[in-house]
Amino acid sequence: MHLSDRGLERLASGIQWVVPAVLLGFGLAIWEVLVRVRDTPAWMLPPPSAIGQSLIDDRAMLFEHTLATAQAALIGFGVAFLVGVGSAIAITSTPILERSLYPVIIATNAIPVIAIAPLLLIWFGYGLTPKIIVVALICFFPIAVNTIDGLRSVDREMVNLLRSLGASRWATFRLVRFPMSLPYVFSGTRIAAAVSVIGALVAEWVGSSSGLGYLMIRSASQFLTDRVFAAIFIAALMGITMFVAISLLERWLLPWRRLERERN
Amino acid sequence: MAVNHPPEAALIVDRVSKTFPDRSGSVDALNDVNLSVGFGEFFSIVGPSGCGKSTLLNIIAGLEAEDAGSIDVGENGASSRDESRLGQVAYMPQKDLLLPWRTVRQNAALGLELTGVKASIAHERADTLLQQFGLARFADAYPATLSGGMRQRTAFLRTVLTDRPVMLLDEPFGALDALTRRAMQEWLLDVWSEMQRTVLLITHDVDEAIFLSDRVAVMSQRPGTLIHTHPVDLPRPRTAEIVTEPAFMEIKRDVLRDLQSSMSLNEGLNASQ
Ligand SMILES: Nc1ncnc2c1ncn2[C@@H]1O[C@H](COP(=O)(O)OP(=O)(O)O)[C@@H](O)[C@H]1O
Ligand SMILES: [Mg+2]
């Protein structure tokens, strides 16, 4: 049989998914067998099958806490996106702000978020607000710094072309500087999406009565280790989903990026 | 106050000089450049690389400030300072500088959009021109998918659509292979005769300059100055074969002689310093 180029391409992209899937399946199988052969107690390390069982049995509870975590992660991420992109634009367009605000942005990355989470509890109480703040603090840095890099990556010659056409500062921003920064904005946003879930979990560990982080702590203290793993599994899935969603959004919004990459 | 005299030429460059500061002192880029391009004229400047050709165009476009002299762009009246010249001419820089996130149509319409024409109308006018000059097929393509020749054509149509009486073209075909270049020159002549615009073209290709122009000026080595202007009295429309005609070769010989003498002259100057 003759395989066309397209067929080969499809086969290649199929293999791309098959290999990690096989590896994962293989790893899970070894885990299952080892745990059973060595008779490891389930509270110490449950076999994958038990984790799967917990995902099914505890689905109502897991779902409820997943929603709480997702809510905090998404809102915090959204706030960080708006503030991050906004301050990046402000900073790169005004030299005074650049000198005064840039160090502040760097400093946010140095804040040990775990350490200030208890303070946030004192100030805002148990609930959504401290979670959102923790997530936003974690997500802000990658978004802001990448957007600043993107806005600074202006091509002088392109800006000059726009100037020669009589473009205003605003037109130059809208037509060249901003679109040119978008790939950077997306890479910062992708990183932020992945860490947003971690931020929500951390906030829930420190103090909360809902969310996957809270469920992990509670289940661990009750030695319901399979449920801890189930929560970890869902949290990982959540981060991956956000990462993939943003990658797809980028492909859709910036079709020219893929064409450029293919050309090189 | 500028007196509004009727302009005798579309573009007048009067005793313009330019020196760039440099780490090791300064670079004299232009020295006392004078030229005057008539309405609808196709004027070319040839000169060795690094002699200040791009600098001259940057100054005319208002991107750089002249140190001395003055520039008069058509109906603008008396000499204007650099910043106020921005947007007065249609400038095609050496690189195509197409915006990667814009399609051919959107890139071609860029200059129009910047003059305040509504995007939909600008795109319509771009489409008409793309159709007229055989690029309609590529209207929705992104620059990353285009060949070098197609990119230059798009950049050129952007310049044409910018709708200014004077066009500045900086080595528009410098990066293309010889065959594509030939085709582009004929294509450019087509567009120009259709549009009746004033063109100031920079090139280091003597054949190209003579083939396209009404007059060809020779620029000396740095600091650049125009040493001689050759009228090209060849009939239009011109075809590719014209380069083999005696009248063409005669002009070419004169231009080459000027180029050569300008270079040896400068060498002599440098040696005596
Ligand atoms: N912005 C600048 N700063 C310093 N030197 C410059 C600048 N622009 C051009 N030059 C110098 O001026 C000379 C002429 O440059 P250019 O006009 O680009 O030459 P050409 O286009 O004829 O090849 C070169 O020696 C170049 O290095
Ligand atoms: Mg040049």
CSV table of C-alpha atoms and ligand atoms in Angstrom, one decimal, chain B residues 20-22 27-30 47-56 58 64 94 170-171 202 219 222, ligand 1:
chain,number,residue,atom,x,y,z
B,20,PHE,CA,26.1,61.2,12.4
B,21,PRO,CA,27.7,61.1,15.8
B,22,ASP,CA,29.8,58.0,16.1
B,27,VAL,CA,30.5,60.1,10.2
B,28,ASP,CA,29.9,62.5,7.4
B,29,ALA,CA,27.0,60.9,5.6
B,30,LEU,CA,25.8,63.6,3.2
B,47,GLY,CA,26.0,55.2,-5.8
B,48,PRO,CA,28.3,52.8,-4.0
B,49,SER,CA,26.9,51.2,-0.9
B,50,GLY,CA,27.4,53.2,2.3
B,51,CYS,CA,27.5,56.5,0.5
B,52,GLY,CA,24.4,57.9,2.2
B,53,LYS,CA,21.6,57.0,-0.2
B,54,SER,CA,19.2,55.6,2.5
B,55,THR,CA,20.1,58.5,4.8
B,56,LEU,CA,19.0,61.0,2.1
B,58,ASN,CA,15.2,59.1,5.5
B,64,GLU,CA,16.0,62.0,10.3
B,94,GLN,CA,15.0,48.9,1.7
B,170,ASP,CA,15.1,52.5,-1.6
B,171,GLU,CA,16.7,49.7,-3.6
B,202,ILE,CA,17.7,54.6,-5.1
B,219,MET,CA,26.3,59.9,-5.9
B,222,ARG,CA,30.8,59.0,1.6
C,1,LIG,N1,21.6,56.3,12.5
C,1,LIG,C1,22.9,56.3,12.1
C,1,LIG,N2,23.9,56.5,13.0
C,1,LIG,C2,25.2,56.5,12.7
C,1,LIG,N3,25.7,56.3,11.4
C,1,LIG,C3,24.7,56.1,10.5
C,1,LIG,C4,23.3,56.0,10.7
C,1,LIG,N4,22.7,55.8,9.6
C,1,LIG,C5,23.6,55.6,8.6
C,1,LIG,N5,24.9,55.8,9.2
C,1,LIG,C6,26.1,55.8,8.4
C,1,LIG,O1,26.0,56.6,7.3
C,1,LIG,C7,26.6,56.1,6.1
C,1,LIG,C8,25.6,56.0,5.0
C,1,LIG,O2,24.6,55.1,5.3
C,1,LIG,P1,23.4,54.7,4.3
C,1,LIG,O3,22.7,56.0,4.1
C,1,LIG,O4,22.6,53.6,4.9
C,1,LIG,O5,24.2,54.3,3.0
C,1,LIG,P2,23.6,53.6,1.7
C,1,LIG,O6,22.1,53.5,1.8
C,1,LIG,O7,24.1,54.5,0.6
C,1,LIG,O8,24.2,52.2,1.6
C,1,LIG,C9,27.1,54.7,6.5
C,1,LIG,O9,28.5,54.8,6.8
C,1,LIG,C10,26.4,54.4,7.8
C,1,LIG,O10,27.1,53.6,8.6
